[in-house]
Short mmCIF file of C-alpha atoms and ligand atoms in Angstrom, two decimals:
data_model
loop_
_atom_site.label_atom_id
_atom_site.label_comp_id
_atom_site.label_asym_id
_atom_site.label_seq_id
_atom_site.Cartn_x
_atom_site.Cartn_y
_atom_site.Cartn_z
CA GLU U 1 -71.34 83.35 59.94
CA GLN U 2 -74.51 84.30 61.76
CA GLY U 3 -72.61 84.60 65.02
CA LEU U 4 -72.66 80.86 65.50
CA GLU U 5 -69.45 80.74 67.42
CA GLY U 6 -70.70 81.27 70.91
CA GLU U 7 -68.93 83.51 73.35
CA ALA U 8 -65.34 82.73 74.14
CA ASP U 9 -64.86 80.67 77.28
CA THR U 10 -63.11 82.08 80.27
CA GLU U 11 -60.02 80.25 81.52
CA GLU U 12 -61.91 79.03 84.61
CA ALA U 13 -64.62 77.43 82.50
CA LEU U 14 -62.14 75.22 80.64
CA GLU U 15 -61.60 71.63 81.67
CA PRO U 16 -59.14 69.06 80.34
CA ARG U 17 -60.45 67.03 77.44
CA PRO U 18 -59.15 63.82 75.81
CA PRO U 19 -56.89 64.10 72.75
CA VAL U 20 -58.25 63.34 69.30
CA VAL U 21 -55.78 61.34 67.24
CA THR U 22 -55.54 60.49 63.54
CA ILE U 23 -53.40 57.60 62.35
CA MET U 24 -51.64 58.10 59.04
CA GLY U 25 -49.00 56.28 57.05
CA HIS U 26 -48.19 54.37 53.90
CA VAL U 27 -50.59 51.72 52.67
CA ASP U 28 -50.02 48.31 54.30
CA HIS U 29 -47.87 49.76 57.06
CA GLY U 30 -50.56 48.75 59.54
CA LYS U 31 -52.94 51.67 60.16
CA THR U 32 -56.03 49.48 60.24
CA SER U 33 -54.34 46.80 62.34
CA LEU U 34 -53.15 49.41 64.80
CA LEU U 35 -56.58 51.04 65.06
CA ASP U 36 -58.13 47.62 65.70
CA ALA U 37 -55.50 46.70 68.28
CA LEU U 38 -55.80 50.00 70.13
CA ARG U 39 -59.53 49.69 70.25
CA LYS U 40 -59.20 46.39 72.07
CA THR U 41 -57.15 48.03 74.84
CA ASP U 42 -60.25 49.83 76.14
CA VAL U 43 -60.61 49.12 79.86
CA ALA U 44 -63.96 50.81 80.33
CA GLY U 45 -65.63 47.45 79.87
CA ARG U 46 -68.29 48.93 77.69
CA GLU U 47 -68.16 45.77 75.60
CA ALA U 48 -70.72 44.28 77.94
CA GLY U 49 -73.83 44.11 75.82
CA GLY U 50 -72.39 46.40 73.20
CA ILE U 51 -71.52 45.48 69.66
CA THR U 52 -68.60 47.31 68.12
CA GLN U 53 -70.04 49.79 65.68
CA HIS U 54 -68.07 51.27 62.91
CA ILE U 55 -68.85 54.92 63.36
CA GLY U 56 -65.69 56.52 62.01
CA ALA U 57 -64.21 57.25 65.42
CA TYR U 58 -63.96 55.63 68.80
CA MET U 59 -62.89 56.53 72.29
CA ILE U 60 -60.99 54.27 74.64
CA GLN U 61 -60.09 54.49 78.28
CA ILE U 62 -56.64 53.39 79.38
CA PRO U 63 -55.72 51.95 82.81
CA SER U 64 -54.75 55.38 84.18
CA GLY U 65 -58.31 56.49 83.53
CA ASP U 66 -57.25 58.82 80.72
CA ARG U 67 -59.26 58.65 77.56
CA VAL U 68 -58.18 58.93 73.92
CA THR U 69 -60.29 59.37 70.81
CA PHE U 70 -59.14 57.86 67.54
CA ILE U 71 -60.50 58.94 64.21
CA ASP U 72 -61.15 55.58 62.63
CA THR U 73 -61.08 56.60 59.02
CA PRO U 74 -57.51 55.81 58.10
CA GLY U 75 -56.00 57.59 55.19
CA HIS U 76 -55.07 61.05 54.21
CA GLU U 77 -58.18 61.75 52.24
CA ALA U 78 -60.34 62.01 55.34
CA PHE U 79 -57.83 64.23 57.03
CA THR U 80 -57.27 66.58 54.11
CA SER U 81 -60.86 66.82 52.95
CA MET U 82 -61.83 67.81 56.48
CA ARG U 83 -59.14 70.44 56.59
CA ALA U 84 -60.11 71.68 53.17
CA ARG U 85 -63.52 72.41 54.65
CA GLY U 86 -61.85 74.36 57.38
CA ALA U 87 -62.45 71.75 60.05
CA SER U 88 -59.68 70.83 62.37
CA VAL U 89 -60.59 67.83 64.44
CA THR U 90 -57.21 66.26 65.06
CA ASP U 91 -54.93 67.21 67.91
CA MET U 92 -52.08 64.99 66.78
CA VAL U 93 -51.05 62.51 64.12
CA VAL U 94 -49.62 59.07 64.80
CA LEU U 95 -47.39 58.34 61.85
CA VAL U 96 -47.20 54.60 61.25
CA VAL U 97 -44.01 53.44 59.55
CA ALA U 98 -43.47 49.74 58.94
CA ALA U 99 -40.02 48.86 60.26
CA ASP U 100 -39.31 46.53 57.36
CA ASP U 101 -40.34 49.00 54.69
CA GLY U 102 -39.28 52.38 56.03
CA VAL U 103 -40.35 55.78 54.76
CA MET U 104 -42.47 55.44 51.63
CA PRO U 105 -44.30 57.98 49.43
CA GLN U 106 -47.47 58.12 51.52
CA THR U 107 -45.36 58.41 54.66
CA ILE U 108 -43.88 61.57 53.20
CA GLU U 109 -47.33 62.83 52.26
CA ALA U 110 -48.54 62.21 55.78
CA ILE U 111 -45.60 64.17 57.21
CA ARG U 112 -46.40 67.01 54.85
CA HIS U 113 -50.08 67.04 55.77
CA ALA U 114 -49.39 66.94 59.49
CA ARG U 115 -46.99 69.81 59.07
CA ALA U 116 -49.37 71.89 57.01
CA ALA U 117 -52.01 71.34 59.69
CA ALA U 118 -49.45 72.30 62.34
CA VAL U 119 -50.28 69.29 64.51
CA PRO U 120 -47.57 67.35 66.35
CA MET U 121 -46.56 63.87 65.27
CA ILE U 122 -45.73 60.71 67.11
CA VAL U 123 -43.91 58.03 65.14
CA ALA U 124 -45.14 54.46 65.63
CA VAL U 125 -42.59 52.13 64.08
CA ASN U 126 -44.75 49.10 63.40
CA LYS U 127 -44.06 45.43 62.60
CA ILE U 128 -41.07 45.23 64.94
CA ASP U 129 -41.95 41.54 65.40
CA LYS U 130 -40.54 40.92 61.92
CA GLN U 131 -37.08 39.47 61.36
CA GLY U 132 -34.12 41.69 60.60
CA VAL U 133 -35.70 45.10 60.86
CA ASN U 134 -33.32 48.05 60.87
CA LEU U 135 -34.58 50.81 63.12
CA ASP U 136 -31.62 53.08 62.44
CA ARG U 137 -32.46 53.08 58.78
CA VAL U 138 -36.04 54.12 59.51
CA ARG U 139 -34.81 56.94 61.77
CA GLN U 140 -32.36 58.16 59.16
CA GLU U 141 -35.06 58.14 56.51
CA LEU U 142 -37.35 60.13 58.77
CA LEU U 143 -34.50 62.52 59.46
CA GLN U 144 -34.21 63.18 55.75
CA HIS U 145 -37.75 64.51 55.94
CA GLU U 146 -36.94 66.59 58.99
CA VAL U 147 -38.72 64.32 61.41
CA VAL U 148 -36.14 64.05 64.16
CA VAL U 149 -36.94 61.38 66.72
CA GLU U 150 -35.84 61.68 70.31
CA SER U 151 -33.00 59.15 70.02
CA LEU U 152 -31.46 61.41 67.39
CA GLY U 153 -31.83 64.48 69.58
CA GLY U 154 -35.18 65.65 68.25
CA ASP U 155 -38.52 66.11 69.96
CA VAL U 156 -40.63 63.56 68.08
CA GLN U 157 -41.54 60.58 70.23
CA GLU U 158 -40.82 57.25 68.60
CA ILE U 159 -42.53 54.09 69.82
CA GLN U 160 -41.77 50.62 68.49
CA VAL U 161 -44.94 48.59 68.19
CA SER U 162 -46.38 45.48 66.72
CA ALA U 163 -50.04 45.93 65.89
CA THR U 164 -50.61 42.24 65.27
CA LYS U 165 -48.76 41.04 68.39
CA GLY U 166 -50.06 43.88 70.53
CA THR U 167 -46.54 44.93 71.58
CA ASN U 168 -46.03 48.32 73.25
CA LEU U 169 -49.54 49.61 72.66
CA ASP U 170 -49.44 50.87 76.25
CA LYS U 171 -46.29 52.83 75.46
CA LEU U 172 -47.90 54.35 72.41
CA LEU U 173 -50.91 55.39 74.48
CA GLU U 174 -48.60 56.88 77.12
CA ALA U 175 -46.83 58.86 74.41
CA ILE U 176 -50.20 60.17 73.23
CA ILE U 177 -51.17 61.19 76.76
CA LEU U 178 -47.80 62.92 77.24
CA GLN U 179 -48.24 64.81 73.98
CA ALA U 180 -51.76 65.75 75.04
CA GLU U 181 -50.42 67.15 78.32
CA ILE U 182 -47.94 69.27 76.40
CA LEU U 183 -50.77 70.56 74.22
CA ASP U 184 -52.82 71.29 77.33
CA LEU U 185 -56.08 70.35 75.62
CA LYS U 186 -59.11 71.94 77.21
CA ALA U 187 -62.73 72.74 76.49
CA ASN U 188 -65.74 74.02 78.38
CA PRO U 189 -68.21 71.17 78.85
CA ASN U 190 -70.85 73.45 80.36
CA ARG U 191 -72.22 75.20 77.33
CA ALA U 192 -74.19 74.48 74.18
CA ALA U 193 -72.48 71.79 72.12
CA GLU U 194 -70.36 72.52 69.08
CA GLY U 195 -68.34 70.18 66.95
CA THR U 196 -67.70 68.63 63.57
CA VAL U 197 -69.49 66.04 61.47
CA LEU U 198 -67.10 63.15 60.77
CA GLU U 199 -69.37 61.01 58.63
CA SER U 200 -73.01 60.75 57.79
CA LYS U 201 -75.35 58.42 56.00
CA LEU U 202 -78.97 57.78 55.32
CA ASP U 203 -79.99 54.66 57.20
CA LYS U 204 -83.06 52.81 55.94
CA GLY U 205 -84.53 52.25 59.35
CA ARG U 206 -83.17 55.17 61.33
CA GLY U 207 -83.15 57.99 58.81
CA PRO U 208 -80.22 60.43 58.62
CA VAL U 209 -77.40 59.34 60.93
CA ALA U 210 -74.43 61.60 61.56
CA THR U 211 -71.23 60.70 63.38
CA VAL U 212 -70.13 63.83 65.13
CA LEU U 213 -67.20 64.80 67.27
CA VAL U 214 -68.22 67.03 70.14
CA GLN U 215 -65.53 69.71 70.54
CA LYS U 216 -67.10 72.14 72.95
CA GLY U 217 -69.95 71.92 75.41
CA THR U 218 -72.16 68.92 76.07
CA LEU U 219 -74.56 67.49 73.53
CA ASN U 220 -77.76 66.29 75.13
CA GLN U 221 -80.61 64.18 73.95
CA GLY U 222 -83.44 66.53 72.99
CA ASP U 223 -81.06 69.35 71.92
CA ILE U 224 -81.89 71.20 68.76
CA VAL U 225 -78.85 71.11 66.52
CA VAL U 226 -77.84 72.57 63.21
CA ALA U 227 -75.35 70.47 61.23
CA GLY U 228 -74.22 71.95 57.96
CA ALA U 229 -77.43 72.94 56.21
CA GLU U 230 -79.58 70.42 58.15
CA TRP U 231 -81.19 70.63 61.54
CA GLY U 232 -83.24 68.54 63.91
CA ARG U 233 -84.00 67.57 67.49
CA VAL U 234 -81.51 64.97 68.72
CA ARG U 235 -83.65 61.87 69.14
CA ALA U 236 -80.83 59.58 70.19
CA ILE U 237 -77.10 59.72 70.96
CA ILE U 238 -75.25 56.44 70.48
CA ASP U 239 -71.63 55.68 71.27
CA ASP U 240 -69.18 53.57 69.27
CA MET U 241 -70.28 50.43 71.13
CA GLY U 242 -73.86 50.96 70.06
CA ILE U 243 -74.87 52.06 73.55
CA PRO U 244 -77.41 54.89 73.91
CA LEU U 245 -76.21 57.89 75.91
CA THR U 246 -78.01 60.86 77.36
CA GLY U 247 -75.13 63.22 76.63
CA ALA U 248 -71.70 63.53 75.03
CA GLU U 249 -68.81 65.72 76.20
CA PRO U 250 -65.84 67.32 74.42
CA SER U 251 -63.73 64.88 72.34
CA GLU U 252 -66.49 62.27 72.40
CA PRO U 253 -67.46 60.81 69.03
CA VAL U 254 -71.09 59.77 68.83
CA GLU U 255 -73.80 59.01 66.35
CA ILE U 256 -76.82 61.25 66.44
CA LEU U 257 -80.29 60.57 65.08
CA GLY U 258 -83.01 63.09 64.37
CA LEU U 259 -81.55 65.37 61.69
CA SER U 260 -83.67 66.46 58.74
CA GLY U 261 -81.03 65.34 56.23
CA VAL U 262 -77.48 64.19 55.78
CA PRO U 263 -74.83 66.84 56.45
CA GLY U 264 -71.40 66.63 54.80
CA ALA U 265 -68.26 65.35 56.49
CA GLY U 266 -66.26 68.24 57.87
CA GLU U 267 -69.28 70.47 58.43
CA THR U 268 -69.79 71.98 61.82
CA PHE U 269 -72.71 71.30 64.10
CA VAL U 270 -73.97 73.44 66.91
CA ALA U 271 -76.77 73.20 69.44
CA VAL U 272 -79.07 76.21 69.32
CA GLU U 273 -81.74 77.61 71.64
CA ASP U 274 -84.86 76.80 69.63
CA GLU U 275 -86.39 75.66 66.37
CA THR U 276 -86.85 79.18 65.05
CA ARG U 277 -83.17 79.85 65.36
CA ALA U 278 -82.35 76.48 63.77
CA ARG U 279 -84.62 77.26 60.80
CA GLU U 280 -83.08 80.68 60.39
CA ILE U 281 -79.55 79.32 60.31
CA THR U 282 -80.28 76.42 57.98
CA GLU U 283 -82.18 78.65 55.57
CA PHE U 284 -79.27 81.06 55.56
CA ARG U 285 -76.82 78.22 54.93
CA GLN U 286 -78.94 76.65 52.21
CA ARG U 287 -79.13 79.99 50.45
CA LYS U 288 -75.37 80.35 50.74
CA ALA U 289 -74.87 76.86 49.37
CA ARG U 290 -77.07 77.64 46.37
CA GLU U 291 -75.19 80.87 45.74
CA LYS U 292 -71.94 78.98 45.84
CA VAL U 293 -73.10 76.51 43.25
CA THR U 294 -74.22 79.23 40.89
CA ALA U 295 -71.09 81.31 41.40
CA ALA U 296 -68.73 81.15 38.45
CA ALA U 297 -66.48 78.14 38.35
CA GLY U 298 -62.91 78.87 39.21
CA ALA U 299 -63.76 81.53 41.75
CA ALA U 300 -61.91 79.50 44.30
CA ARG U 301 -60.03 80.61 47.33
CA GLY U 302 -56.76 79.38 45.92
CA THR U 303 -56.44 81.69 42.93
CA LEU U 304 -53.92 84.46 43.08
CA ASN U 305 -56.52 87.07 42.22
CA ASP U 306 -58.66 85.90 45.06
CA MET U 307 -55.75 85.91 47.48
CA LEU U 308 -54.84 89.38 46.32
CA ALA U 309 -58.30 90.67 47.10
CA ARG U 310 -58.07 89.25 50.60
CA ILE U 311 -54.57 90.63 51.14
CA GLN U 312 -55.70 94.06 50.03
CA ALA U 313 -58.65 93.83 52.39
CA GLY U 314 -56.25 92.87 55.19
CA GLU U 315 -58.04 89.52 55.59
CA GLN U 316 -55.13 87.35 54.61
CA LYS U 317 -51.78 87.44 56.35
CA GLU U 318 -50.05 84.59 54.66
CA VAL U 319 -49.35 83.34 51.16
CA ALA U 320 -48.90 79.59 51.19
CA VAL U 321 -47.04 77.99 48.30
CA VAL U 322 -46.42 74.43 47.14
CA VAL U 323 -43.36 74.23 44.86
CA LYS U 324 -42.64 71.43 42.41
CA ALA U 325 -39.58 71.68 40.18
CA ASP U 326 -37.68 69.61 37.64
CA VAL U 327 -34.40 69.53 39.54
CA GLN U 328 -33.38 69.66 43.18
CA GLY U 329 -31.36 72.87 42.69
CA SER U 330 -34.40 74.77 41.46
CA SER U 331 -36.73 73.50 44.17
CA GLU U 332 -34.22 74.50 46.83
CA ALA U 333 -33.52 77.88 45.27
CA LEU U 334 -37.23 78.59 44.99
CA GLY U 335 -37.85 77.53 48.57
CA VAL U 336 -35.16 79.93 49.80
CA THR U 337 -36.09 82.78 47.46
CA LEU U 338 -39.78 82.66 48.31
CA GLY U 339 -39.12 82.34 52.01
CA LYS U 340 -37.22 85.64 51.89
CA LEU U 341 -40.22 87.50 50.52
CA SER U 342 -42.04 87.45 53.85
CA ARG U 343 -42.92 90.86 55.21
CA ASP U 344 -44.29 91.93 58.54
CA GLU U 345 -47.82 92.26 57.18
CA VAL U 346 -47.89 89.16 55.01
CA LYS U 347 -45.76 86.04 55.35
CA VAL U 348 -44.79 83.65 52.61
CA ARG U 349 -44.94 80.05 53.70
CA VAL U 350 -43.49 77.32 51.51
CA LEU U 351 -45.53 74.31 52.57
CA HIS U 352 -43.67 71.88 50.44
CA SER U 353 -40.89 72.06 47.91
CA ALA U 354 -39.85 69.02 45.95
CA VAL U 355 -38.80 67.58 42.63
CA GLY U 356 -41.26 65.91 40.30
CA GLN U 357 -44.60 66.16 38.60
CA ILE U 358 -47.56 67.74 40.32
CA THR U 359 -49.70 65.00 41.77
CA GLU U 360 -53.14 64.84 43.33
CA SER U 361 -51.52 64.91 46.72
CA ASP U 362 -49.96 68.30 45.95
CA ILE U 363 -53.37 69.63 44.96
CA GLN U 364 -54.97 68.26 48.12
CA LEU U 365 -52.26 69.84 50.21
CA ALA U 366 -52.69 73.16 48.40
CA LYS U 367 -56.44 73.04 48.76
CA ALA U 368 -56.36 72.26 52.44
CA SER U 369 -54.09 75.23 53.07
CA ASN U 370 -55.41 77.66 50.43
CA ALA U 371 -52.04 77.52 48.75
CA VAL U 372 -50.99 78.24 45.21
CA VAL U 373 -49.01 75.60 43.34
CA VAL U 374 -45.85 76.80 41.60
CA ALA U 375 -44.81 74.46 38.79
CA PHE U 376 -41.25 75.09 37.77
CA ASN U 377 -40.49 73.30 34.51
CA VAL U 378 -42.80 70.48 35.49
CA ARG U 379 -46.36 69.56 34.67
CA ALA U 380 -49.33 68.25 36.50
CA THR U 381 -50.57 64.71 35.98
CA VAL U 382 -53.94 64.50 34.25
CA GLN U 383 -55.62 63.55 37.53
CA ALA U 384 -53.94 66.40 39.38
CA ARG U 385 -55.00 68.88 36.74
CA GLU U 386 -58.60 67.71 36.89
CA LEU U 387 -58.59 67.87 40.65
CA ALA U 388 -57.12 71.37 40.55
CA VAL U 389 -59.89 72.54 38.24
CA ARG U 390 -62.55 70.88 40.35
CA ASP U 391 -61.22 72.22 43.61
CA GLY U 392 -60.25 75.62 42.28
CA VAL U 393 -56.57 75.32 43.09
CA GLU U 394 -54.37 77.49 40.92
CA ILE U 395 -51.30 75.98 39.30
CA ARG U 396 -48.88 78.60 38.02
CA TYR U 397 -46.34 77.49 35.45
CA TYR U 398 -42.92 79.09 35.36
CA SER U 399 -39.49 78.50 33.94
CA ILE U 400 -37.64 81.51 35.35
CA ILE U 401 -37.08 81.82 39.08
CA TYR U 402 -37.13 85.59 38.91
CA GLU U 403 -40.67 85.50 37.53
CA VAL U 404 -41.93 83.34 40.37
CA ALA U 405 -40.34 85.63 42.92
CA ASP U 406 -41.73 88.67 41.16
CA ASP U 407 -45.31 87.39 41.13
CA ILE U 408 -45.26 86.28 44.74
CA GLU U 409 -43.60 89.48 45.88
CA LYS U 410 -46.26 91.56 44.15
CA LEU U 411 -48.91 89.44 45.77
CA VAL U 412 -47.37 89.89 49.21
CA ARG U 413 -47.30 93.64 48.65
CA GLY U 414 -50.90 93.57 47.59
CA LYS U 415 -50.40 94.77 44.07
CA LEU U 416 -50.37 92.04 41.54
CA ALA U 417 -50.35 93.22 37.96
CA PRO U 418 -52.84 91.78 35.49
CA ILE U 419 -52.47 88.06 35.63
CA GLN U 420 -51.55 85.96 32.64
CA ARG U 421 -53.67 82.92 33.15
CA GLU U 422 -53.17 79.75 31.28
CA LYS U 423 -55.94 77.91 29.57
CA PHE U 424 -55.24 74.28 28.82
CA LEU U 425 -56.10 73.27 25.26
CA GLY U 426 -54.96 69.72 24.71
CA TYR U 427 -52.38 67.00 24.59
CA ALA U 428 -50.80 65.22 21.65
CA GLN U 429 -48.43 62.32 21.47
CA ILE U 430 -45.53 62.14 19.02
CA LEU U 431 -45.79 58.93 16.99
CA GLN U 432 -43.12 59.60 14.37
CA VAL U 433 -40.47 62.18 13.55
CA PHE U 434 -39.78 63.25 9.96
CA GLU U 435 -36.77 65.21 8.86
CA VAL U 436 -37.78 67.71 6.21
CA LYS U 437 -35.14 69.74 4.40
CA LYS U 438 -35.35 73.45 5.15
CA LEU U 439 -38.29 73.00 7.52
CA GLY U 440 -36.42 70.93 10.08
CA ASN U 441 -38.08 68.18 12.10
CA ILE U 442 -41.80 67.55 11.83
CA ALA U 443 -43.61 65.62 14.52
CA GLY U 444 -46.24 63.17 13.38
CA CYS U 445 -48.73 63.25 16.25
CA ARG U 446 -52.04 62.07 17.48
CA VAL U 447 -54.14 64.42 19.58
CA THR U 448 -54.98 62.53 22.77
CA GLU U 449 -57.03 65.11 24.62
CA GLY U 450 -58.77 68.39 23.83
CA VAL U 451 -57.51 70.30 20.78
CA VAL U 452 -54.24 71.66 19.46
CA LYS U 453 -54.15 75.05 17.74
CA ARG U 454 -51.69 76.66 15.41
CA GLY U 455 -49.99 79.65 17.01
CA ALA U 456 -50.79 78.40 20.52
CA GLY U 457 -48.22 77.88 23.24
CA VAL U 458 -46.67 74.44 23.45
CA ARG U 459 -44.61 72.54 25.91
CA LEU U 460 -42.69 69.48 24.98
CA LEU U 461 -42.65 66.93 27.75
CA ARG U 462 -40.23 64.08 28.01
CA ASN U 463 -40.98 61.77 30.92
CA GLY U 464 -43.12 64.40 32.54
CA VAL U 465 -40.45 67.10 32.43
CA VAL U 466 -40.69 70.16 30.22
CA ILE U 467 -37.79 70.18 27.77
CA HIS U 468 -39.02 72.99 25.57
CA GLN U 469 -41.56 75.75 25.75
CA GLY U 470 -42.47 77.70 22.62
CA THR U 471 -44.99 78.16 19.85
CA LEU U 472 -46.76 75.68 17.62
CA SER U 473 -45.70 77.20 14.32
CA THR U 474 -47.09 74.78 11.75
CA LEU U 475 -50.03 72.44 12.00
CA ARG U 476 -51.06 70.17 9.15
CA ARG U 477 -53.64 67.52 8.37
CA PHE U 478 -52.26 65.52 5.43
CA LYS U 479 -50.88 68.24 3.14
CA ASP U 480 -53.14 71.06 4.30
CA ASP U 481 -52.38 73.77 6.81
CA VAL U 482 -55.13 73.79 9.43
CA LYS U 483 -56.01 76.01 12.36
CA GLU U 484 -56.79 73.30 14.83
CA VAL U 485 -56.99 69.54 15.24
CA ALA U 486 -59.23 67.78 17.72
CA ASN U 487 -58.87 64.77 19.96
CA GLY U 488 -58.41 61.45 18.14
CA TYR U 489 -56.99 62.89 14.92
CA GLU U 490 -53.48 62.69 13.57
CA CYS U 491 -51.53 65.71 12.41
CA GLY U 492 -48.08 67.07 11.67
CA MET U 493 -46.52 69.77 13.82
CA SER U 494 -43.39 71.81 13.98
CA PHE U 495 -42.21 74.27 16.55
CA ALA U 496 -40.69 77.68 16.12
CA ASN U 497 -36.87 77.42 16.28
CA TYR U 498 -36.86 74.00 17.83
CA ASN U 499 -35.89 70.58 16.50
CA ASP U 500 -35.08 68.17 19.32
CA ILE U 501 -38.24 66.09 19.17
CA ARG U 502 -38.56 62.36 19.71
CA VAL U 503 -41.11 59.61 19.43
CA ASP U 504 -43.13 59.36 22.66
CA ASP U 505 -42.58 62.98 23.65
CA GLN U 506 -45.82 64.56 24.74
CA ILE U 507 -47.01 67.94 23.57
CA GLU U 508 -49.12 70.15 25.74
CA CYS U 509 -50.93 72.95 24.03
CA TYR U 510 -52.22 76.02 25.87
CA GLU U 511 -53.38 79.57 25.40
CA THR U 512 -52.77 82.46 27.71
CA GLU U 513 -55.44 84.94 28.60
CA THR U 514 -54.94 88.12 30.52
CA VAL U 515 -57.12 88.52 33.56
CA ALA U 516 -57.35 91.95 35.05
CA ALA U 517 -56.13 92.10 38.60
CA VAL U 518 -58.75 92.94 41.19
P1 GDP J 601 -52.98 49.66 56.35
O1 GDP J 601 -53.08 49.57 54.86
O2 GDP J 601 -51.93 50.66 56.75
O3 GDP J 601 -54.28 49.87 57.05
O4 GDP J 601 -52.36 48.26 56.83
P2 GDP J 601 -53.08 46.99 57.47
O5 GDP J 601 -53.42 47.23 58.88
O6 GDP J 601 -54.16 46.54 56.56
O7 GDP J 601 -51.87 45.97 57.48
C1 GDP J 601 -51.26 45.52 56.28
C2 GDP J 601 -50.65 44.16 56.46
O8 GDP J 601 -49.60 44.21 57.42
C3 GDP J 601 -51.65 43.13 56.99
O9 GDP J 601 -51.40 41.90 56.34
C4 GDP J 601 -51.35 43.05 58.46
O10 GDP J 601 -51.64 41.78 58.99
C5 GDP J 601 -49.84 43.29 58.47
N1 GDP J 601 -49.41 43.89 59.73
C6 GDP J 601 -49.93 44.98 60.33
N2 GDP J 601 -49.30 45.23 61.49
C7 GDP J 601 -48.35 44.27 61.63
C8 GDP J 601 -47.36 43.97 62.64
O11 GDP J 601 -47.21 44.64 63.66
N3 GDP J 601 -46.56 42.90 62.40
C9 GDP J 601 -46.68 42.13 61.29
N4 GDP J 601 -45.83 41.10 61.15
N5 GDP J 601 -47.59 42.37 60.34
C10 GDP J 601 -48.42 43.43 60.50
#
């Protein structure tokens, strides 16, 4: 993009920089408490005169003189939405697991996200001040998710902490510094600044305020910067204690004032040589942004067609897949089968393979990694489906392993046949079942979303799992045959060659359309 990435730095120009850490974990396991407690360990004494500002990130100095930056927006959303925008700000993840609660759903999500981002993890077992905690249980649970802590022979550091009592925070910080040394984090401070916008807002008194993380170079007061599609002369640089600075170096999070508008979180910023250049870049970006908005919906990076085009152009070397299946056997078989399809030119990477419905978290994971979601005999939740549409993530529904393998293999080889794409029509709920001689069972339903159409494809869902896939063969309103029935209305349905229907089963109705391959 407009040659914004400056020249590569030579090895000699690089200097060590502090690690940037994100804290993740299940709700109530103590992320906020830990962030607060760590912040108080700062020995730089900058408190004098300063008032703690909430700017979405802070940097502390530990007794050894080393510094660490924490992204102070706990939660996976911040992490994944950044990554979805292509920004990688985090060097490592501290996974907080409450000792008394163990591995919980969001813990697993966090593990998955850290893995997809390929950043190392440190486990902070929190709340060890509580009575009767069982650390072995926590370790075993982590092991089940392939997080092997050092005491079990793995390479993941595990630190036992109490955020509220302040226990072992020094050990946790040491672990972070050790991990940072292994990563050998470096940047050139002597060049024009580049970095990522962490947060931004419009402040009544101060105008647009952006919290940015400097990742390369030094940001100086008076610099002309472009951030996303905004630009401006940096009027002030303020640290997380509210103290004005004249400059900020790599890994330093600061607030900047002086931008023309509010850039989005996850957008990059870069200092440029003059206003003309800044105008040029922002105009280019604004034009791009407008084009994006007007581009047809669904033309997202995650669709198979889109991936195919990039594979054919040699621009994509990996097909990432998220697999959700109805039973463990299928999810494992799919994981193995897909893994084997890797070729020298294009690899297949199964980011996640599990049992259950497709949730928003799966869609977020897929979006952040440009992955396709393979649904094997399972469905997406309503929220997940909406998110997938909004974010342009493709969910492919299958019930035969061979077909999944076939599609992905074709994709890897760069020759996908015309794609059968599914178009969602509607949902109906079975309220009553009538046995009718000769005809078999008729489902008395209410349409709960969209429309249902005679002749369309149907899936019968029982507790979120597909138990039948077929055709909607008859559709009636009262005694009349009808072509379609809309949301809110009741109707009678029967399915071609299928009778096992029950009250409370859900019916999903869809059409397939053939989309020509690129
Ligand atoms: P978050 O949702 O992960 O940000 O969790 P919070 O930091 O809000 O903590 C959730 C609850 O756990 C709060 O009531 C905290 O006081 C409590 N808590 C957090 N850390 C500890 C700890 O080390 N020991 C004990 N006993 N309670 C803790």
